[in-house]
Short mmCIF file of C-alpha atoms in Angstrom, two decimals:
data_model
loop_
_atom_site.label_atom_id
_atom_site.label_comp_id
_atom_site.label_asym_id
_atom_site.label_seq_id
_atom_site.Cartn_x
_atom_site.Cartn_y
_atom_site.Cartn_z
CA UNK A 1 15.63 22.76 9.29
CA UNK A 2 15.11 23.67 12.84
CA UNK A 3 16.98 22.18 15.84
CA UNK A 4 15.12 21.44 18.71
CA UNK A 5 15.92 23.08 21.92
CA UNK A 6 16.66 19.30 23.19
CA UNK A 7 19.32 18.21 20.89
CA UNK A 8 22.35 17.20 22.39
CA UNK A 9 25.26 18.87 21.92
CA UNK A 10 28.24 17.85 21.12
CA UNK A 11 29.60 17.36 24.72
CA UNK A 12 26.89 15.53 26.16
CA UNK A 13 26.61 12.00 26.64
CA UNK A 14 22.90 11.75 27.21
CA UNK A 15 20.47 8.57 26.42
CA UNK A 16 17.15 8.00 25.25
CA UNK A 17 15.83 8.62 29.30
CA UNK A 18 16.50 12.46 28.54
CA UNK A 19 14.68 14.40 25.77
CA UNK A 20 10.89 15.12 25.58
CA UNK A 21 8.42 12.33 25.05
CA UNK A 22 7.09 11.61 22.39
CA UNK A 23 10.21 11.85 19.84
CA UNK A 24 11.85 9.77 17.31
CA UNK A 25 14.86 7.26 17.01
CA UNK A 26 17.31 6.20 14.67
CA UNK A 27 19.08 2.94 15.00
CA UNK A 28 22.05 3.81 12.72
CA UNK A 29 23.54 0.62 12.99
CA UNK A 30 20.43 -0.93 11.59
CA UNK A 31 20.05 1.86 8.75
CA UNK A 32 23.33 0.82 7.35
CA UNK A 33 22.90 -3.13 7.71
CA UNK A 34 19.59 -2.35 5.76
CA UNK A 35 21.07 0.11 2.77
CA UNK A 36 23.94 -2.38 2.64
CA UNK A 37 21.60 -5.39 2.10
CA UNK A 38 19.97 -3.77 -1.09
CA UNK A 39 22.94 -2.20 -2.10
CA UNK A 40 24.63 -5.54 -2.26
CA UNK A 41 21.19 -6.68 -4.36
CA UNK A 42 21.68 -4.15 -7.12
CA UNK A 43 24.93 -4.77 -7.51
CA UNK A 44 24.66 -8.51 -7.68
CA UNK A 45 21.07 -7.79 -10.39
CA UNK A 46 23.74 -5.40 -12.53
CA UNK A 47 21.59 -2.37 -12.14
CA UNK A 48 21.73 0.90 -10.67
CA UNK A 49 20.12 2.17 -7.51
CA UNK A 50 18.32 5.22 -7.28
CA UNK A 51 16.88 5.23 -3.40
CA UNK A 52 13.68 7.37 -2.48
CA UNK A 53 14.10 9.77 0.01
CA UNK A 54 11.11 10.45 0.73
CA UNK A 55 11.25 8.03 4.16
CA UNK A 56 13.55 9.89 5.74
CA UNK A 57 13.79 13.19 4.18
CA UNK A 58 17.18 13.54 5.76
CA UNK A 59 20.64 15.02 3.82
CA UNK A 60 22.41 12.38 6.79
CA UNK A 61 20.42 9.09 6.29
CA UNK A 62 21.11 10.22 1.98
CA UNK A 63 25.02 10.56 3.07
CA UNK A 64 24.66 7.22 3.74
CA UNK A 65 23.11 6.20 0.88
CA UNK A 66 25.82 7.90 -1.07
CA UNK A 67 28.80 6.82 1.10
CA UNK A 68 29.39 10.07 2.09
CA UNK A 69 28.54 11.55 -1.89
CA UNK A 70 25.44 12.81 -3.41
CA UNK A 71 23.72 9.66 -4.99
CA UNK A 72 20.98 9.28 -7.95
CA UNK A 73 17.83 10.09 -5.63
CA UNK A 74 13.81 9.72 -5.83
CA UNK A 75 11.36 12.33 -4.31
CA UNK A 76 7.80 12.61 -3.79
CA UNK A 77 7.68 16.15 -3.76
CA UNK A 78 9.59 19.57 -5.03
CA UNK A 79 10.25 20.76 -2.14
CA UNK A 80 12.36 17.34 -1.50
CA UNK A 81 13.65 17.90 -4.62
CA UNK A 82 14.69 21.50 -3.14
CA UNK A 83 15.86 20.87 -0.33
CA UNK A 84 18.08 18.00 -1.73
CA UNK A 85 19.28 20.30 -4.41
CA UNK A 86 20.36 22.97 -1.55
CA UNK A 87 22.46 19.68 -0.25
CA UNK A 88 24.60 19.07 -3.49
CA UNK A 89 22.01 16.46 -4.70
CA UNK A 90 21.92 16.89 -8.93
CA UNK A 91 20.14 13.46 -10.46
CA UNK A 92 16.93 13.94 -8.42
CA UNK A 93 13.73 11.73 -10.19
CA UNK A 94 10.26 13.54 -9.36
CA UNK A 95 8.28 10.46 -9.35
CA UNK A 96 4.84 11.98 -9.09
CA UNK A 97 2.67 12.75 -12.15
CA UNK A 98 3.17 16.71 -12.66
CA UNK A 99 1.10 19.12 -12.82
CA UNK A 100 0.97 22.81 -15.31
CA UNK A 101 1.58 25.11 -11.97
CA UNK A 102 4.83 23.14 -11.13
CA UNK A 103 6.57 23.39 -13.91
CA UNK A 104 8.22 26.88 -13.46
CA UNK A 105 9.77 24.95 -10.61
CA UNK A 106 11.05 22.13 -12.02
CA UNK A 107 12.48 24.57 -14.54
CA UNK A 108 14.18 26.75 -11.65
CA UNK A 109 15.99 23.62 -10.96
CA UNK A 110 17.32 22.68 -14.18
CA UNK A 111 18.67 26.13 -14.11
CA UNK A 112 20.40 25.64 -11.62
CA UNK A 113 22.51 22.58 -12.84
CA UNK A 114 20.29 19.68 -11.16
CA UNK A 115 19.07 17.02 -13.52
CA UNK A 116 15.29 17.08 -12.65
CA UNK A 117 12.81 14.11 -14.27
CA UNK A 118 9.23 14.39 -14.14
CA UNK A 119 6.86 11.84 -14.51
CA UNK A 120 3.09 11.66 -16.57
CA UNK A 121 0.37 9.52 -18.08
CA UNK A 122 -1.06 11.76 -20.32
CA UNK A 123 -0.89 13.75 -23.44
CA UNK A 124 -2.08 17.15 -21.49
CA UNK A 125 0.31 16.73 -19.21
CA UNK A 126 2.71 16.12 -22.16
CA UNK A 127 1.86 18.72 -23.96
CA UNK A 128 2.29 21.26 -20.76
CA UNK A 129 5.95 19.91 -20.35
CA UNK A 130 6.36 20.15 -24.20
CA UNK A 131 5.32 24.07 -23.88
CA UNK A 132 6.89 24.86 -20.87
CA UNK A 133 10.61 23.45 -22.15
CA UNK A 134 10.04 25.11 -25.57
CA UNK A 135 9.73 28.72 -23.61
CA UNK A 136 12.24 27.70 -21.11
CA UNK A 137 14.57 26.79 -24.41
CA UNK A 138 15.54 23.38 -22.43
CA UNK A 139 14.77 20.24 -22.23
CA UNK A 140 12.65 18.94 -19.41
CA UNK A 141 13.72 15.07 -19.05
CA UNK A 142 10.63 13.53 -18.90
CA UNK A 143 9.56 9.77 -18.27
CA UNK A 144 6.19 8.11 -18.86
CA UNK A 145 4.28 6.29 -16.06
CA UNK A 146 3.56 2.99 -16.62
CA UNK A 147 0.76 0.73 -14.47
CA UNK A 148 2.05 -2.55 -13.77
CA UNK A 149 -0.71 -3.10 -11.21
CA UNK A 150 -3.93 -1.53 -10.87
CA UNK A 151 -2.79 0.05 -8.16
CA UNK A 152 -2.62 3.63 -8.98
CA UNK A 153 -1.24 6.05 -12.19
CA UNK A 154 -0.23 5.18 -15.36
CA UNK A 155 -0.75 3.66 -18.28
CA UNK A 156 -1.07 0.18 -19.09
CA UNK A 157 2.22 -0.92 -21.49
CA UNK A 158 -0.29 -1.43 -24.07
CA UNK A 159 -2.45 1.51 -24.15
CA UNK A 160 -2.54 3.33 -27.51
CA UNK A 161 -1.98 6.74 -26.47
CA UNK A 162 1.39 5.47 -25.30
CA UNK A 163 3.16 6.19 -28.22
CA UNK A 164 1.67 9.49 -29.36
CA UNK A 165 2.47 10.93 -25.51
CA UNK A 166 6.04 9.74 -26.33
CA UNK A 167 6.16 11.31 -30.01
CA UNK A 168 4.85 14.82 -27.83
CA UNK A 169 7.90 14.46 -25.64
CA UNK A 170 10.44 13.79 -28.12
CA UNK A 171 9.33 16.30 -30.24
CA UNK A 172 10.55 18.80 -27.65
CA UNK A 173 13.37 16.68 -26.63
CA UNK A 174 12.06 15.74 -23.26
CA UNK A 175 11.45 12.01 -23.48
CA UNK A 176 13.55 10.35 -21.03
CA UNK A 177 11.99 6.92 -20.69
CA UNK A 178 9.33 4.95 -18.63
CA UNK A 179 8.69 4.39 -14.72
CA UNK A 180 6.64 1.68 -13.12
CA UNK A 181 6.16 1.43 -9.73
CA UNK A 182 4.36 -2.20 -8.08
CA UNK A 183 2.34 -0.75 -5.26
CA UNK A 184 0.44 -4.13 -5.13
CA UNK A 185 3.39 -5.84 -4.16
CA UNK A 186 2.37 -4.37 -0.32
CA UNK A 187 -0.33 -7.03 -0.40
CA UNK A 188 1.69 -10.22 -1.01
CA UNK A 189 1.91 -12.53 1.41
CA UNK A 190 4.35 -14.71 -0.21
CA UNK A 191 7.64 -14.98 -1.21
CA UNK A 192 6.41 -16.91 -4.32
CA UNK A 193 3.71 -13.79 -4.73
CA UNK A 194 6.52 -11.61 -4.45
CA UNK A 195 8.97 -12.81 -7.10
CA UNK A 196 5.59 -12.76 -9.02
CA UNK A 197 4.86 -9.41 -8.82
CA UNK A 198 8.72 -8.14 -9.07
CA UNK A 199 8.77 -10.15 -12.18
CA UNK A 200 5.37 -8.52 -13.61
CA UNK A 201 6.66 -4.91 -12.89
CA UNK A 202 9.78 -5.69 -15.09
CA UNK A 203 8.14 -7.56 -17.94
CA UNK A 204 5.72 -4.67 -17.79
CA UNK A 205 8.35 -1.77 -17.85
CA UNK A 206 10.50 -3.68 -20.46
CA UNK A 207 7.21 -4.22 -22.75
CA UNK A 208 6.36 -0.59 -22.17
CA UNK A 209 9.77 0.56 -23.72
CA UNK A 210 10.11 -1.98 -26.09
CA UNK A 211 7.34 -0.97 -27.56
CA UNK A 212 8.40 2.80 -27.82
CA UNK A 213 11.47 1.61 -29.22
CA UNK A 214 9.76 -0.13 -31.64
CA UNK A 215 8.25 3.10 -32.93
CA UNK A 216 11.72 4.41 -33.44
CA UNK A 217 11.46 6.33 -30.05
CA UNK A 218 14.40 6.34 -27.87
CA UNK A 219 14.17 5.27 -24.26
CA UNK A 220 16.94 5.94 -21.45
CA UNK A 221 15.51 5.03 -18.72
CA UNK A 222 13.48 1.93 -17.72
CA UNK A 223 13.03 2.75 -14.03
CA UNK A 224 11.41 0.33 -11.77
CA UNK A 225 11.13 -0.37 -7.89
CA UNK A 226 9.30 -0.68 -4.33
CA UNK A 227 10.68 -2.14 -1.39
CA UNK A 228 9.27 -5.50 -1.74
CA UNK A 229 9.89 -6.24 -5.05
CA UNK A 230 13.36 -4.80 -4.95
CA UNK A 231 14.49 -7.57 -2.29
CA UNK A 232 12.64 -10.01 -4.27
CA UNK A 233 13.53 -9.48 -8.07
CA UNK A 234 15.99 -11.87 -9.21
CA UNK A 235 16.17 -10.79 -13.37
CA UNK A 236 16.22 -7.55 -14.15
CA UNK A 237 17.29 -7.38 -17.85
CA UNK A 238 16.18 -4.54 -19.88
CA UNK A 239 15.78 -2.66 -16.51
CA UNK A 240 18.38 0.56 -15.97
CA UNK A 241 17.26 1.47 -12.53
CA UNK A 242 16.04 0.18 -9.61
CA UNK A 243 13.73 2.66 -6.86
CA UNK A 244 12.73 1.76 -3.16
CA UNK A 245 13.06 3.71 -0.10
CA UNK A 246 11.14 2.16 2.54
CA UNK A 247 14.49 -0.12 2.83
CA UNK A 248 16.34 1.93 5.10
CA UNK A 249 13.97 2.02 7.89
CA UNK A 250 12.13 -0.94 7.38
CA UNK A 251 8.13 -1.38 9.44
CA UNK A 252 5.90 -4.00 10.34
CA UNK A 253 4.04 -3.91 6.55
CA UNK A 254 7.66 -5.07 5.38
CA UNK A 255 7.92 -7.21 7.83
CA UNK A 256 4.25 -8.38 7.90
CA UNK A 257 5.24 -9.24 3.81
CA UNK A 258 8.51 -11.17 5.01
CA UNK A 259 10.28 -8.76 3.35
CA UNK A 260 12.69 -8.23 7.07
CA UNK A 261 12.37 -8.97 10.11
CA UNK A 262 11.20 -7.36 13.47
CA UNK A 263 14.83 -7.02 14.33
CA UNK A 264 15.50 -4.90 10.77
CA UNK A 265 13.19 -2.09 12.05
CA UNK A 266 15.58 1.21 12.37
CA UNK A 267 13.06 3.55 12.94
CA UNK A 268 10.77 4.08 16.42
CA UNK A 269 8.81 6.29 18.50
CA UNK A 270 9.58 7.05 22.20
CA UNK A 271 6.68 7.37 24.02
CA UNK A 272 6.07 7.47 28.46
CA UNK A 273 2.93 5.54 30.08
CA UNK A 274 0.96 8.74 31.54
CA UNK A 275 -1.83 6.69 33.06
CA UNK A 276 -3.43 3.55 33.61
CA UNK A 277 -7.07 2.27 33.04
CA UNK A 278 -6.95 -1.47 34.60
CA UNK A 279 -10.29 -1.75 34.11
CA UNK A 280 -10.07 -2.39 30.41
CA UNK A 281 -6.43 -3.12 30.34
CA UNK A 282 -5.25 -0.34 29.06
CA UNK A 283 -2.05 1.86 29.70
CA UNK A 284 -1.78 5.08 28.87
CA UNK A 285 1.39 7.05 26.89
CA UNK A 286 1.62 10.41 25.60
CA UNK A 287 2.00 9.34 21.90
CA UNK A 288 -0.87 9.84 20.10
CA UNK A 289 -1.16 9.38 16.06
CA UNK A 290 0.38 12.41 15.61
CA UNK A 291 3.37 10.77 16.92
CA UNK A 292 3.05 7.40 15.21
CA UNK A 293 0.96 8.83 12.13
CA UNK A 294 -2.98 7.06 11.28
CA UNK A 295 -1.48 3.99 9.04
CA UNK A 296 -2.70 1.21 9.99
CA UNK A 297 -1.28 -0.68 7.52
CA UNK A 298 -1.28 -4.32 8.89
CA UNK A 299 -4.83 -4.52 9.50
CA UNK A 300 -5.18 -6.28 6.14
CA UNK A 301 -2.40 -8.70 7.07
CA UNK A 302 -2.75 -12.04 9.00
CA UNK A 303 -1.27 -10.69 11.97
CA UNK A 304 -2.55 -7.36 12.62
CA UNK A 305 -0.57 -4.75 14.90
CA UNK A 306 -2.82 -2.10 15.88
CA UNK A 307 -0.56 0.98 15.48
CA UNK A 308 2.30 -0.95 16.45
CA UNK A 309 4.55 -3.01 18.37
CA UNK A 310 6.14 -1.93 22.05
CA UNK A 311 9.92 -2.56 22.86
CA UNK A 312 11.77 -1.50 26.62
CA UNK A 313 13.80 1.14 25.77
CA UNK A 314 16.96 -0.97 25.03
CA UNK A 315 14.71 -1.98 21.89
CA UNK A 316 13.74 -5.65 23.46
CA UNK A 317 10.04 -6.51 22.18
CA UNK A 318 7.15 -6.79 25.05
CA UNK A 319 5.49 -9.73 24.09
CA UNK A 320 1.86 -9.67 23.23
CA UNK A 321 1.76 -6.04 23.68
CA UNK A 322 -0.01 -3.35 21.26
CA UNK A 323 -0.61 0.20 20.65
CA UNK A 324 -4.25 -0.77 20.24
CA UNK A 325 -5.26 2.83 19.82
CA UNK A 326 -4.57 6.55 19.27
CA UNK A 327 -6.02 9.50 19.32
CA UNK A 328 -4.40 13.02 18.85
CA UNK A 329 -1.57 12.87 21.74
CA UNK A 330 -2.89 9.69 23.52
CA UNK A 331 -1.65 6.54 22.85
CA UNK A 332 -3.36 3.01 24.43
CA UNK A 333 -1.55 0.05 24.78
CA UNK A 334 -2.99 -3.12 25.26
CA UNK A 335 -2.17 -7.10 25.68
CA UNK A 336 -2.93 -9.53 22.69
CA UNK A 337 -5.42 -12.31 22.92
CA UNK A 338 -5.61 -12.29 26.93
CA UNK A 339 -2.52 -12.18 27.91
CA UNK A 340 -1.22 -10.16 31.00
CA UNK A 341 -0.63 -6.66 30.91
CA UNK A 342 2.62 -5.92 32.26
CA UNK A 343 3.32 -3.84 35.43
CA UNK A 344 4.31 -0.28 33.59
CA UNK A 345 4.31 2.71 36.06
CA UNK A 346 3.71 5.92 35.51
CA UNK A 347 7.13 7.59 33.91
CA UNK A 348 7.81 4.16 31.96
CA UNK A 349 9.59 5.10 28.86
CA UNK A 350 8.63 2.61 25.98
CA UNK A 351 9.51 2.38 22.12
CA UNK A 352 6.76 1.85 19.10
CA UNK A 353 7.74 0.37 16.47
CA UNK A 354 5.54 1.79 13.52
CA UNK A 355 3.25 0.24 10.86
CA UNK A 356 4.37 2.06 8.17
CA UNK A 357 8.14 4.09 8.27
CA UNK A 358 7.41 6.69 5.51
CA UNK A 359 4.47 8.19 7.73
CA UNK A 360 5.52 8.21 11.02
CA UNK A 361 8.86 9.36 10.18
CA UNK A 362 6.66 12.20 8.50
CA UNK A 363 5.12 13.26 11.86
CA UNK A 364 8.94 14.22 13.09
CA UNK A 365 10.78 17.07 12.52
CA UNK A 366 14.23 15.46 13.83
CA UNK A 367 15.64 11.78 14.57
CA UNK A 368 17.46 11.18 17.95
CA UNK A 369 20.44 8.55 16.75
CA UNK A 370 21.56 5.63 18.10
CA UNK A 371 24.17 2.17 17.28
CA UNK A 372 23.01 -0.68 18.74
CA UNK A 373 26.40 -1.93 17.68
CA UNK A 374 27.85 0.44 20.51
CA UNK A 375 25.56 0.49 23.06
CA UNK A 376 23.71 -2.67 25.27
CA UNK A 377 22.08 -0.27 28.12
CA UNK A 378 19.08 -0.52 29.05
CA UNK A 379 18.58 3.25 27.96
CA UNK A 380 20.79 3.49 24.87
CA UNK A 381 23.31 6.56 24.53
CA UNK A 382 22.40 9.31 22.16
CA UNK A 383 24.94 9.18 19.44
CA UNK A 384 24.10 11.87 17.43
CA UNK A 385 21.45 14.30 16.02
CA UNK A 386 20.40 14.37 12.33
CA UNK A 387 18.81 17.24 11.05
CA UNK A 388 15.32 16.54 8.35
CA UNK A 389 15.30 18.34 4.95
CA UNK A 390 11.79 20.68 5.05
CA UNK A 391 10.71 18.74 2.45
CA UNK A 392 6.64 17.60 2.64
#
């Protein structure tokens, strides 16, 4: 984790005016409102939380998570899982289907104390984790991906190889239990097509390990989750965990979805106008998509946002305006449906707010921090640095 040259120390009150353009920012205030709001959820739906961390990759925005303590946790990748372990972090869920050359890996971390689930939809890939824990002479807690959806891995809850990739597992005492995941639940536009699809990814988890259980298999773990159907479930019997991690920072998908609002978003991009071309009505910045990312998420939605909204610095939204394109370092902002562009000199510092959170916050090594519970200036006070976890 590498601390830029930039970060303020500990005896300097600087604001967002100061550091390097592009770079981005953490409303902490927000971040907590929004952990808070699902953490209230779970508690209220009786089931347990286990938050991805793959948004933020960051051992301070997990602190929070945890109150302060290392939580149940989801990653995307080992090296999250790594890096998390390094931080004290020992029920990590590797919710992406494994592969052979991993494995030593996810071994290496069992070793070392850290309870380490993989996930798979296949009897190959069952009978590699089979192998591998038979030579390691440990179980390697495994759970079976189920497809809820259409929308990517898995297997459907009915599929007949279910069972015999279960009997594989449990034969080597790996089987922990079954994952879904509703990706299709980005696209609903509804709250009644959200309860709908939070209610198919549990009836389709539950199904999937009823039916294991049925076969006198024994299932842990019915694991289910994504931000919008987390904030829209409202029965989740038979289900022992809930995943989402796009929660904490929120974007304008989420909010495209109604799953927040524009005010929920904790996580944006500073960015300074470099130029002006008035004769397409364009201005200029010096954030490009490697500072926002390429998602473009809400171009399926009704309202589409280019590659995202513009705030003032103190956060407050410029109406009608959009980051309409991007190329490598360049960013062009332009009005909406005719309406005037606003007078934005050169040295203008702005704030994007991005499509999707998980990507841009990918295109960051570090997170300037600040509480718009404490501050109202028109260039917000830098609270605090938070470091990233190396963990792509």
């Amino acid at each position: 984790m590498n601390i830029p040259s930039d970060a303020p120390g500990p005896d300097t009150a600087r604001t967002l005016a100061d550091p390097d353009t592009p770079f981005a920012v953490v409303d902490v205030h927000k971040v907590r409102r929004n952990i808070e709001r699902l953490s209230t959820r779970a508690e209220l739906l009786a089931v347990g939380l286990r938050p991805h961390v793959k948004t933020a990759k960051s051992l301070d925005v997990a602190a929070l998570l945890g109150h302060g303590a290392p939580c149940p946790i989801t990653v995307s990748t080992l090296a999250e899982a790594e890096a998390f372990a390094d931080g004290g972090y020992t029920d990590i869920t590797y919710a992406v289907g494994i592969d052979p050359h991993k494995l030593p890996r996810v071994v290496a971390l069992l070793r070392r104390g850290v309870t380490l689930r993989t996930l798979l939809d296949s009897a190959e890939q069952a009978e590699f984790v089979a192998q591998a824990s038979r030579r390691a002479a440990l179980p390697i807690p495994t759970q079976i991906e189920i497809d809820c959806d259409g929308h990517r891995g898995g297997l459907k809850p009915d599929a007949p190889e279910l069972v015999e990739i279960a009997r594989i597992l449990h034969a080597a005492s790996c089987l922990d239990g079954v994952l879904t995941h509703a990706g299709e639940s980005y696209f609903a536009y509804t709250a009644e097509e959200l309860r709908r699809a939070a209610k198919n990814e549990r009836d389709t988890a539950v199904d999937a390990a009823e039916r294991l259980r049925a076969a006198g298999l024994p299932v842990a773990t019915v694991s289910i989750g994504s931000t919008p159907t987390a904030h829209a479930a409202d029965d989740l019997t038979g289900v022992t965990e809930l995943r989402a991690g796009n929660y904490v920072f929120f974007d304008l998908v989420m909010a495209g979805i109604g799953v927040c609002r524009i005010e929920d978003l904790a996580l944006s991009v500073v960015v300074t106008v470099i130029g002006h071309r008035p004769e397409y009505g364009w201005v200029i910045t010096d954030g490009g998509w490697m500072a926002m990312s390429r998602d473009r998420g809400t171009s399926v939605q009704p309202q589409d946002q280019g590659y995202g909204l513009v705030t003032d610095l103190a956060g407050n939204l410029l109406p009608e305006l959009v980051m309409t394109a991007a190329s490598q370092e360049h960013g062009t902002l332009s009005p909406r449906d005719g309406a005037r562009l606003p007078d934005l000199p050169i040295g203008t510092r702005l704030r994007i707010l991005p499509n999707h959170a998980c990507a841009t916050a990918a295109q960051h090594q570090s997170y300037h921090v600040i509480d718009s519970a404490r501050t109202t200036n028109t260039a917000p006070e830098i609270q605090d640095f938070w470091k990233r976890v190396t963990g792509w």
